[in-house]
Coordinates of C-alpha atoms and ligand atoms in Angstrom, one line a residue:
Chain A
X20 CA 101.9 97.4 69.6
X21 CA 100.0 100.3 71.4
X22 CA 101.8 102.2 74.2
X23 CA 98.7 102.1 76.4
X24 CA 95.7 99.8 75.8
X25 CA 92.7 100.0 78.1
X26 CA 90.0 97.5 77.6
X27 CA 86.7 96.9 79.3
X28 CA 87.7 98.9 82.3
X29 CA 85.2 98.7 85.1
X30 CA 85.4 100.0 88.7
X31 CA 83.0 100.0 91.6
X32 CA 83.6 101.5 95.0
X33 CA 81.8 100.4 98.0
X34 CA 81.0 103.5 100.2
X35 CA 82.5 102.9 103.6
X36 CA 79.7 104.5 105.5
X37 CA 76.5 103.4 103.6
X38 CA 77.9 100.1 102.2
X39 CA 76.3 101.4 98.9
X40 CA 78.1 100.3 95.6
X41 CA 79.0 103.1 93.3
X42 CA 79.9 102.3 89.7
X43 CA 82.6 104.9 89.0
X44 CA 83.7 103.5 85.7
X45 CA 81.2 101.6 83.6
X46 CA 83.0 100.1 80.6
X47 CA 85.8 102.0 79.1
X48 CA 88.1 101.0 76.3
X49 CA 90.6 102.9 74.1
X50 CA 94.2 102.8 73.1
X51 CA 96.9 105.3 73.0
X52 CA 99.6 105.3 70.3
X53 CA 103.3 106.0 71.1
X54 CA 103.9 109.8 70.9
X55 CA 100.2 110.6 70.9
X56 CA 98.6 113.2 72.9
X57 CA 95.1 111.9 74.1
X58 CA 92.6 113.7 76.4
X59 CA 89.9 111.9 78.4
X60 CA 87.0 114.4 78.6
X61 CA 83.8 114.1 80.5
X62 CA 81.3 115.7 83.0
X63 CA 82.6 116.1 86.6
X64 CA 82.2 112.9 88.6
X65 CA 82.1 110.6 85.5
X66 CA 85.1 108.7 86.7
X67 CA 88.0 110.3 84.7
X68 CA 90.3 110.5 87.8
X69 CA 89.4 107.0 88.6
X70 CA 90.5 105.8 85.1
X71 CA 93.8 107.6 85.6
X72 CA 94.4 106.3 89.0
X73 CA 94.0 102.7 87.7
X74 CA 96.4 103.4 84.8
X75 CA 98.8 105.0 87.3
X76 CA 98.5 101.8 89.6
X77 CA 97.1 103.8 92.5
X78 CA 93.8 101.8 92.3
X79 CA 92.9 98.4 91.2
X80 CA 90.0 97.9 88.7
X81 CA 87.1 95.7 89.4
X82 CA 87.2 94.3 85.9
X83 CA 89.1 94.8 82.5
X84 CA 92.7 95.3 81.7
X85 CA 95.4 97.9 81.3
X86 CA 98.4 97.1 79.0
X87 CA 101.4 99.4 78.8
X88 CA 103.8 98.2 76.0
X89 CA 101.9 95.0 75.9
X90 CA 102.3 94.1 79.5
X91 CA 99.7 94.1 82.3
X92 CA 100.4 96.8 84.8
X93 CA 100.9 96.0 88.4
X94 CA 101.2 99.0 90.9
X95 CA 102.7 102.4 90.4
X96 CA 105.9 102.5 88.2
X97 CA 108.1 105.2 86.8
X98 CA 107.1 104.1 83.4
X99 CA 103.8 105.9 84.2
X100 CA 104.6 109.2 85.7
X101 CA 101.9 111.4 87.1
X102 CA 101.3 115.2 87.1
X103 CA 98.8 116.1 89.8
X104 CA 96.3 118.9 90.0
X105 CA 97.6 119.7 93.4
X106 CA 101.2 119.6 92.1
X107 CA 102.4 117.1 94.8
X108 CA 105.9 118.4 94.9
X109 CA 108.3 117.5 97.7
X110 CA 108.4 120.7 99.8
X111 CA 111.7 119.5 101.4
X112 CA 113.5 119.4 98.1
X113 CA 114.7 122.2 96.0
X114 CA 113.5 122.6 92.5
X115 CA 116.6 120.7 91.2
X116 CA 116.1 118.1 94.2
X117 CA 112.5 117.5 93.0
X118 CA 113.6 116.8 89.4
X119 CA 116.5 114.7 90.4
X120 CA 114.3 112.6 92.8
X121 CA 113.1 110.1 90.4
X122 CA 116.6 109.7 88.9
X123 CA 118.0 108.9 92.4
X124 CA 115.2 106.4 93.1
X125 CA 115.9 104.6 89.8
X126 CA 119.7 104.4 90.5
X127 CA 120.9 106.8 87.8
X128 CA 124.6 107.6 88.7
X129 CA 125.1 110.7 90.6
X130 CA 127.1 112.6 88.0
X131 CA 124.5 111.9 85.3
X132 CA 121.5 113.1 87.3
X133 CA 122.1 116.8 87.4
X134 CA 122.8 117.4 83.7
X135 CA 119.6 115.5 82.9
X136 CA 117.6 117.4 85.4
X137 CA 118.9 120.8 84.2
X138 CA 118.0 119.9 80.6
X139 CA 114.4 119.2 81.7
X140 CA 114.2 122.4 83.8
X141 CA 115.4 124.4 80.8
X142 CA 112.7 122.6 78.7
X143 CA 110.0 123.8 81.1
X144 CA 111.5 127.3 81.5
X145 CA 112.7 127.1 85.1
X146 CA 116.4 127.5 84.5
X147 CA 117.8 129.8 87.2
X148 CA 115.3 128.5 89.8
X149 CA 117.2 125.3 90.8
X150 CA 118.0 126.3 94.3
X151 CA 114.5 127.6 95.2
X152 CA 112.1 125.7 97.2
X153 CA 108.6 124.9 95.7
X154 CA 106.8 127.2 98.1
X155 CA 108.8 130.1 96.6
X156 CA 107.4 129.4 93.2
X157 CA 104.1 130.7 91.7
X158 CA 101.4 128.0 91.0
X159 CA 102.2 128.0 87.3
X160 CA 105.9 127.5 87.9
X161 CA 105.2 124.8 90.4
X162 CA 103.3 122.8 87.8
X163 CA 106.1 123.4 85.3
X164 CA 108.2 121.6 87.9
X165 CA 105.7 119.0 88.2
X166 CA 106.0 118.3 84.4
X167 CA 109.8 118.4 84.4
X168 CA 109.9 115.9 87.4
X169 CA 108.0 113.4 85.4
X170 CA 109.5 113.9 82.0
X171 CA 113.1 113.6 83.6
X172 CA 112.2 109.9 84.2
X173 CA 111.4 109.5 80.5
X174 CA 108.2 107.5 81.2
X175 CA 106.3 105.4 78.6
X176 CA 103.4 107.6 79.2
X177 CA 102.8 110.7 81.2
X178 CA 99.5 110.9 83.2
X179 CA 98.0 114.3 83.9
X180 CA 95.0 114.9 86.0
X181 CA 93.5 118.3 85.3
X182 CA 96.9 119.7 85.8
X183 CA 96.0 123.3 85.2
X184 CA 92.7 123.5 87.0
X185 CA 94.2 125.2 90.0
X186 CA 96.0 128.1 88.3
X187 CA 94.5 131.3 87.1
X188 CA 93.0 131.7 83.6
X189 CA 95.8 133.8 82.2
X190 CA 98.6 131.5 83.4
X191 CA 96.5 128.3 82.2
X192 CA 96.7 129.7 78.6
X193 CA 100.3 130.1 78.8
X194 CA 100.8 126.6 80.4
X195 CA 98.8 125.0 77.7
X196 CA 100.8 126.7 74.9
X197 CA 104.1 125.7 76.6
X198 CA 102.9 122.0 77.1
X199 CA 102.0 121.9 73.4
X200 CA 105.5 123.3 72.7
X201 CA 107.2 120.6 74.9
X202 CA 105.0 117.9 73.3
X203 CA 105.8 119.0 69.8
X204 CA 109.6 119.0 70.5
X205 CA 109.8 115.8 72.8
X206 CA 106.9 113.8 71.6
X207 CA 106.2 112.0 74.9
X208 CA 103.0 109.9 75.1
X209 CA 100.4 111.9 77.1
X210 CA 97.2 110.9 78.8
X211 CA 95.5 114.0 79.9
X212 CA 92.4 114.3 81.9
X213 CA 90.1 117.4 81.9
X214 CA 86.6 118.6 81.8
X215 CA 87.5 121.7 79.8
X216 CA 86.5 121.2 76.1
X217 CA 88.7 124.0 74.7
X218 CA 91.7 122.7 76.6
X219 CA 91.2 119.2 75.4
X220 CA 90.8 120.1 71.8
X221 CA 93.8 122.6 71.8
X222 CA 96.2 120.1 73.3
X223 CA 95.0 116.7 71.9
X224 CA 95.5 114.5 68.8
X225 CA 92.4 112.6 69.8
X226 CA 89.7 113.3 72.6
X227 CA 88.1 110.4 74.4
X228 CA 84.6 111.7 75.4
X229 CA 83.1 109.9 78.3
X230 CA 79.4 109.7 79.2
X231 CA 78.2 110.5 82.6
X232 CA 78.2 107.7 85.3
X233 CA 78.5 104.8 84.9
X234 CA 80.9 106.0 82.2
X235 CA 81.4 104.7 78.7
X236 CA 83.2 105.9 75.8
X237 CA 80.8 108.1 74.1
X238 CA 82.8 108.9 71.1
X239 CA 86.7 109.2 70.3
X240 CA 87.0 112.4 68.4
X241 CA 90.0 113.2 66.2
X242 CA 91.4 116.7 66.4
X243 CA 92.0 118.0 62.8
X244 CA 94.4 120.7 63.7
X245 CA 98.0 121.2 62.4
X246 CA 101.0 121.5 64.7
X247 CA 102.6 123.5 66.0
X248 CA 99.7 125.2 67.6
X249 CA 99.2 128.3 69.5
X250 CA 96.0 129.9 71.0
X251 CA 96.0 132.9 68.6
X252 CA 95.8 130.9 65.4
X253 CA 93.8 128.1 66.9
X254 CA 91.0 130.4 68.1
X255 CA 90.6 131.7 64.5
X256 CA 90.6 128.2 63.0
X257 CA 87.0 127.1 62.0
X258 CA 88.2 123.4 62.6
X259 CA 88.8 124.2 66.2
X260 CA 85.4 125.7 66.6
X261 CA 83.7 122.8 64.8
X262 CA 85.4 120.3 67.0
X263 CA 84.6 122.0 70.2
X264 CA 81.0 122.6 69.0
X265 CA 80.7 118.8 68.2
X266 CA 82.1 117.8 71.6
X267 CA 80.0 120.3 73.5
X268 CA 76.9 118.7 71.7
X269 CA 78.0 115.4 72.7
X270 CA 78.2 116.4 76.3
X271 CA 75.1 118.3 76.4
X272 CA 73.2 115.5 74.7
X273 CA 74.5 113.1 77.3
X274 CA 73.2 115.7 79.9
X275 CA 69.6 115.9 78.5
X276 CA 69.5 112.1 78.3
X277 CA 70.3 112.1 82.0
X278 CA 67.5 114.6 82.6
X279 CA 65.2 112.5 80.5
X280 CA 66.2 109.5 82.6
X281 CA 65.4 111.3 85.8
X282 CA 62.2 112.4 84.5
X283 CA 61.2 108.9 83.4
X284 CA 62.1 107.3 86.8
X285 CA 60.3 110.1 88.7
Chain B
X25 CA 121.6 142.9 112.7
X26 CA 119.8 145.8 114.5
X27 CA 116.5 144.0 114.2
X28 CA 118.1 141.0 115.9
X29 CA 119.5 143.3 118.7
X30 CA 116.1 145.0 119.2
X31 CA 114.5 141.4 119.4
X32 CA 117.1 140.4 122.0
X33 CA 116.4 143.7 123.9
X34 CA 112.6 143.1 124.1
X35 CA 113.4 139.4 125.1
X36 CA 115.4 140.6 128.1
X37 CA 113.1 143.5 129.2
X38 CA 110.5 141.4 131.0
X39 CA 113.1 139.5 133.1
X40 CA 114.7 142.8 133.9
X41 CA 111.3 144.0 135.1
X42 CA 110.8 141.1 137.2
X43 CA 114.2 141.3 139.0
X44 CA 113.5 145.1 139.6
X45 CA 110.0 144.3 141.3
X46 CA 111.5 141.4 143.1
X47 CA 114.4 143.6 144.7
X48 CA 111.9 146.4 145.5
X49 CA 109.5 144.1 147.2
X50 CA 112.2 142.5 149.4
X51 CA 113.5 146.0 150.3
X52 CA 110.2 147.6 151.0
X53 CA 108.5 144.9 153.0
X54 CA 111.6 144.0 155.0
X55 CA 110.7 140.3 154.8
X56 CA 113.1 137.9 156.4
X57 CA 115.8 137.4 153.7
X58 CA 116.2 133.7 154.8
X59 CA 112.6 133.2 153.8
X60 CA 112.8 135.3 150.6
X61 CA 116.3 136.3 149.6
X62 CA 117.2 139.5 147.9
X63 CA 118.6 139.6 144.4
X64 CA 122.0 140.1 145.6
X65 CA 121.8 137.0 147.8
X66 CA 120.9 134.9 144.8
X67 CA 123.7 136.4 142.8
X68 CA 126.1 135.6 145.6
X69 CA 124.9 132.0 145.8
X70 CA 125.3 131.8 142.1
X71 CA 128.9 133.1 142.2
X72 CA 129.7 130.7 145.0
X73 CA 128.4 127.6 143.1
X74 CA 130.2 128.8 140.0
X75 CA 133.5 129.4 141.8
X76 CA 133.3 126.1 143.6
X77 CA 132.7 124.1 140.3
X78 CA 129.5 122.8 142.0
X79 CA 127.4 124.5 139.3
X80 CA 129.4 122.9 136.3
X81 CA 129.0 119.4 138.1
X82 CA 125.2 119.8 138.5
X83 CA 124.4 121.3 135.1
X84 CA 126.9 118.7 133.5
X85 CA 125.1 115.7 135.2
X86 CA 121.6 117.1 134.2
X87 CA 122.3 117.8 130.6
X88 CA 123.9 114.5 130.1
X89 CA 120.8 112.8 131.5
X90 CA 118.5 114.8 129.3
X91 CA 120.7 114.2 126.2
X92 CA 120.6 110.4 126.7
X93 CA 116.9 110.4 127.4
X94 CA 116.2 112.4 124.4
X95 CA 118.2 110.1 122.1
X96 CA 116.5 107.1 123.7
X97 CA 113.2 108.6 123.2
X98 CA 113.8 109.6 119.5
X99 CA 115.1 106.2 118.4
X100 CA 112.2 104.3 120.1
X101 CA 109.3 106.7 119.6
X102 CA 109.8 107.6 115.9
X103 CA 109.8 103.9 114.7
X104 CA 106.8 103.2 116.8
X105 CA 105.1 106.4 115.7
X106 CA 105.7 105.5 112.1
X107 CA 104.3 102.1 112.5
X108 CA 101.1 103.6 114.0
X109 CA 101.0 106.2 111.1
X110 CA 101.2 103.6 108.6
X111 CA 98.9 101.0 109.8
X112 CA 95.4 102.2 110.5
X113 CA 94.8 99.0 112.5
X114 CA 97.8 99.7 114.7
X115 CA 96.7 103.3 115.2
X116 CA 93.2 102.3 116.2
X117 CA 94.6 99.6 118.5
X118 CA 97.2 101.6 120.4
X119 CA 95.3 105.1 120.5
X120 CA 93.4 104.5 123.7
X121 CA 96.7 103.1 125.4
X122 CA 98.5 106.2 124.1
X123 CA 96.0 108.6 125.5
X124 CA 95.9 106.8 128.9
X125 CA 99.7 107.0 129.0
X126 CA 100.1 110.7 128.4
X127 CA 98.4 111.5 131.6
X128 CA 100.8 109.2 133.4
X129 CA 104.0 110.0 131.5
X130 CA 107.0 111.1 133.6
X131 CA 106.6 112.0 137.2
X132 CA 104.0 109.4 138.1
X133 CA 106.6 106.7 137.2
X134 CA 109.2 107.8 139.7
X135 CA 108.2 105.5 142.6
X136 CA 108.2 102.6 140.3
X137 CA 111.4 103.7 138.5
X138 CA 113.3 103.9 141.7
X139 CA 112.1 100.5 142.8
X140 CA 113.2 99.0 139.5
X141 CA 116.4 100.8 138.8
X142 CA 117.5 102.1 142.3
X143 CA 118.5 105.7 143.1
X144 CA 120.9 106.5 140.3
X145 CA 121.4 107.5 136.5
X146 CA 119.0 104.8 135.2
X147 CA 116.0 105.7 137.0
X148 CA 116.5 109.4 136.0
X149 CA 117.0 108.6 132.4
X150 CA 114.0 106.2 132.3
X151 CA 111.8 109.1 133.7
X152 CA 113.1 111.5 131.0
X153 CA 112.6 108.8 128.3
X154 CA 109.2 108.0 129.6
X155 CA 108.1 111.6 129.9
X156 CA 108.9 112.2 126.2
X157 CA 108.1 108.8 124.7
X158 CA 104.4 109.4 124.3
X159 CA 104.3 113.0 123.1
X160 CA 106.9 112.0 120.4
X161 CA 105.1 108.8 119.4
X162 CA 101.8 110.6 119.0
X163 CA 103.2 113.4 116.9
X164 CA 105.3 111.1 114.8
X165 CA 102.1 109.1 114.1
X166 CA 100.1 112.3 113.2
X167 CA 103.2 113.5 111.0
X168 CA 102.9 110.4 108.9
X169 CA 99.1 110.4 108.8
X170 CA 99.1 113.9 107.7
X171 CA 101.3 113.5 104.6
X172 CA 99.1 114.1 101.5
X173 CA 98.1 110.8 99.8
X174 CA 99.2 112.4 96.5
X175 CA 102.8 113.0 97.7
X176 CA 103.1 109.3 98.7
X177 CA 101.6 108.4 95.2
X178 CA 104.0 111.0 93.4
X179 CA 107.0 109.2 95.1
X180 CA 105.8 105.8 94.3
X181 CA 105.2 106.6 90.6
X182 CA 108.7 108.2 90.4
X183 CA 110.1 104.8 91.3
X184 CA 110.5 104.9 95.1
X185 CA 110.8 101.5 96.6
X186 CA 108.8 100.7 99.7
X187 CA 112.0 100.7 101.8
X188 CA 113.0 104.2 100.6
X189 CA 109.6 105.6 101.2
X190 CA 110.5 105.7 104.9
X191 CA 113.8 107.6 104.5
X192 CA 113.1 109.8 101.6
X193 CA 109.4 110.6 101.9
X194 CA 107.8 109.7 105.3
X195 CA 110.7 111.1 107.5
X196 CA 111.0 114.4 105.8
X197 CA 107.3 114.5 105.3
X198 CA 106.6 113.9 109.0
X199 CA 109.4 116.2 110.2
X200 CA 107.2 119.3 111.0
X201 CA 105.1 117.2 113.4
X202 CA 108.2 115.4 114.8
X203 CA 109.7 118.8 115.6
X204 CA 106.5 119.7 117.3
X205 CA 106.6 116.4 119.4
X206 CA 110.4 117.2 120.2
X207 CA 109.4 120.5 121.5
X208 CA 106.4 119.4 123.6
X209 CA 108.3 116.2 124.6
X210 CA 111.4 118.1 125.8
X211 CA 109.2 120.3 127.9
X212 CA 107.8 117.0 129.6
X213 CA 111.2 115.6 129.8
X214 CA 112.7 118.6 131.3
X215 CA 110.2 118.7 134.1
X216 CA 110.5 114.9 134.6
X217 CA 114.3 115.2 134.9
X218 CA 114.0 117.9 137.6
X219 CA 111.6 115.8 139.7
X220 CA 113.4 112.6 139.2
X221 CA 116.7 114.1 140.3
X222 CA 115.1 115.2 143.6
X223 CA 114.6 111.6 144.5
X224 CA 116.8 109.4 142.5
X225 CA 120.3 110.8 142.5
X226 CA 123.1 112.6 144.1
X227 CA 124.0 115.2 141.5
X228 CA 122.1 117.5 139.1
X229 CA 120.2 120.7 139.3
X230 CA 117.0 119.0 140.8
X231 CA 119.1 117.4 143.4
X232 CA 120.8 120.6 144.3
X233 CA 117.6 122.4 144.9
X234 CA 116.4 119.5 147.2
X235 CA 119.6 119.4 149.1
X236 CA 119.4 123.2 149.6
X237 CA 115.8 123.0 151.0
X238 CA 117.2 120.8 153.9
X239 CA 119.5 123.6 154.9
X240 CA 116.9 126.3 154.3
X241 CA 119.1 127.8 151.7
X242 CA 116.5 129.7 149.7
X243 CA 119.0 131.7 147.9
X244 CA 120.5 128.3 146.4
X245 CA 117.0 127.1 145.6
X246 CA 116.1 130.2 143.6
X247 CA 119.5 130.1 141.9
X248 CA 118.7 126.4 140.9
X249 CA 115.2 127.4 139.7
X250 CA 116.6 130.3 137.4
X251 CA 119.2 127.9 136.0
X252 CA 116.5 125.4 135.1
X253 CA 114.7 128.1 133.2
X254 CA 117.7 129.6 131.6
X255 CA 118.9 126.1 130.4
X256 CA 115.5 125.6 128.8
X257 CA 115.7 128.9 127.1
X258 CA 119.1 128.0 125.8
X259 CA 118.0 124.5 124.5
X260 CA 115.1 126.1 122.8
X261 CA 117.2 128.8 121.1
X262 CA 120.4 126.5 120.4
X263 CA 118.6 123.4 119.5
X264 CA 115.0 123.6 118.5
X265 CA 114.7 127.1 116.9
X266 CA 117.5 126.4 114.4
X267 CA 116.1 123.0 113.7
X268 CA 112.8 124.6 112.8
X269 CA 114.4 127.4 110.7
X270 CA 116.4 125.0 108.7
X271 CA 113.6 122.5 108.0
X272 CA 110.1 123.5 108.5
X273 CA 110.4 127.2 107.8
X274 CA 112.8 126.9 104.9
X275 CA 110.5 124.2 103.3
X276 CA 107.5 126.5 103.7
X277 CA 105.7 123.7 105.7
X278 CA 104.0 125.0 108.9
X279 CA 105.1 123.7 112.1
X280 CA 102.0 121.6 113.4
X281 CA 100.7 123.3 116.5
X282 CA 99.0 120.7 118.7
Ligands
ADP5 N1 87.6 106.1 96.8 C1 86.4 106.2 96.5 N2 85.6 105.5 97.3 C2 84.2 105.8 96.8 N3 83.7 106.5 95.8 C3 84.6 107.0 95.0 C4 86.1 106.9 95.4 N4 86.7 107.7 94.3 C5 85.8 108.0 93.5 N5 84.5 107.7 93.9 C6 83.4 108.0 93.2 O1 83.5 107.6 91.7 C7 82.9 108.6 91.0 C8 83.9 109.2 89.9 O2 84.8 110.0 90.6 P1 86.0 110.5 89.9 O3 86.9 109.5 89.1 O4 87.0 111.4 90.8 O5 85.4 111.4 88.7 P2 85.9 112.7 87.9 O6 87.4 112.7 87.9 O7 85.5 112.4 86.6 O8 85.3 113.9 88.4 C9 82.3 109.8 91.9 O9 80.9 109.5 92.0 C10 83.1 109.5 93.0 O10 82.3 109.9 94.2
MG6 MG1 88.8 114.3 88.7

C-alpha cells in the first residue's frame, strides 16, 4: 500500500470578481512510497500549491481522489503536517512551545511532551534556543523550527511548500543539506513542492514534473544519486547534471509549446 | 536603571513646566483666585480632601465602577467580536450598525440610562460598558480577521480541534488588536464614567467636580480634574503598558495602531 496516492486530481477555481473559471490543476496522478522523498516541480502558477493544499486538506478538489494509507482524506489532520514558505510559527509561543503545540493538541501526556520536543529540536540543530521566541530567530532557524514542529507529530507524510524560498541563497544550501541529513536518519515520507530544479534533484528520490496550466504530470524522473548526499559531491556528479539538464529540457519544451500555442491562437 | 530614571524625569518635566506657568500667570495677572485658583489653593483643597477621606471615597467609587464596566465589556465584546471575525456574513451584516453605534457610544446614552436604571450605580456602569463595548468589539473582530490564514491552517494540521482553535490560536492571535481595543475603549469608558457620575450618582470623582461647581469651589474642581488625569496615567502605566510588554512586544507582534 502506498503512503500517499493521488489519482485524477482536478481543481477549478471560480474567480470571485469575474466569475471566470480557472483550472488550476488539470489531471494529476502519482503515488508516494513510505519513506520516500518526492518533489513536485513545475513552472510558477502551474498549480503546485493547489495540489499541496488539497493533500493537506485545506482545499477540496473538484474531481479525483487523495488517499493516505489507503483512506480518503477529509480535512486537515496531524497525519499530514505542513511546512509553510512563510514559516507560520506561533509568535506567542516559545521555540519549545511551538514544537510541543501539536503534541498538546493530540493529547500526549504532559511529561512525555518535552523530551519528544527536545529530541526534534536537537535533530534540527535548535538545542539551546528553547526559550526564545520565533521573532528572535533568523529565517533559516525559523524554518528549522517549522520542520521540527511537524516531525514531532510523526506524520504519515510531511508536506513542504517551497519552504526555503524566503531565505538567502547561502542559508538555503545549508538548509537543503540539513534536510537531506534529517531525511536520511529518520526516513519520513516527504512531499516537497518547489520550482527550483537543482533543489528538487538534490533532495529527492523522484521528481514529479508538472506541465504548465492546466497542469498534468509531464514525467516522473527518478534521481540516480546515492545517499548520503551533500552539495560538494553532488555538484561534481555527472548524474546530477544529467538529471538537471533533462528536467530543464522538459520544462523549457513545455514553455516553447505554450509559446507555440499562443502563436497558433493569435 | 539610570535610563528609567531619565525617562521618568522627562515624563515629569512638562507637568512641572505647566505648574510653573500656571502659578506665574495667576500671580502676575492678579486674577480673582475664586475664578482661577493659585497652585497652592489646589494643593490645599487636595490635602483637605485627602485628610477627610473624601478623596478615597470618590476615587474608590469611580475605580470600582470602571472595573466592573471593563470586565462586563470584555466578557461581552470579545465573544461578539470573535463571532464577527469568524463569520464574513455576520461581519458584513453588523458592520454598518457598529459604525453607527461608535458615534453614539457612551455619553449620548446617559439620558436613556438614567431613565432606565435611575440615578445610581447601574446607570454609570451601563455607560462605562456601553462606551467601551463597540471599540472592543471592533478591534476583537479585526484581530481575528488579521490572523494569517497560514497560521490557522498550521494549527489545524497540527491536530487542533475547532473548539481549541478559539483558546489556543484565535485568542492569542487576536491579542495585539484586543489590547489596542482595550486602550481605546478604556479612554472612552473613562470619559463616559466622569460624565455619567455628574448626573447619575452621589459619589465618585465626576460627582465631586459637579458638586464643587455648585459652591463655586474652582480649587476642588481643578483638584478633581487633575485626579482624573493622574488616575488615567496610572491605569495606563500599571495595567496597559505591562500587558503590552508581556504579550505583544515579547512576542514580536506589533500592536495594531488604529
Ligand atoms: N483561491 C484561489 N482562487 C482563484 N484562483 C486560484 C486560487 N488559488 C490558486 N488559484 C490559481 O490557480 C493557479 C495555480 O496556483 P498555485 O497552485 O498557487 O500555483 P503554483 O504554486 O504552482 O505557483 C494560479 O493561476 C492561481 O491564480
Ligand atoms: Mg506555490
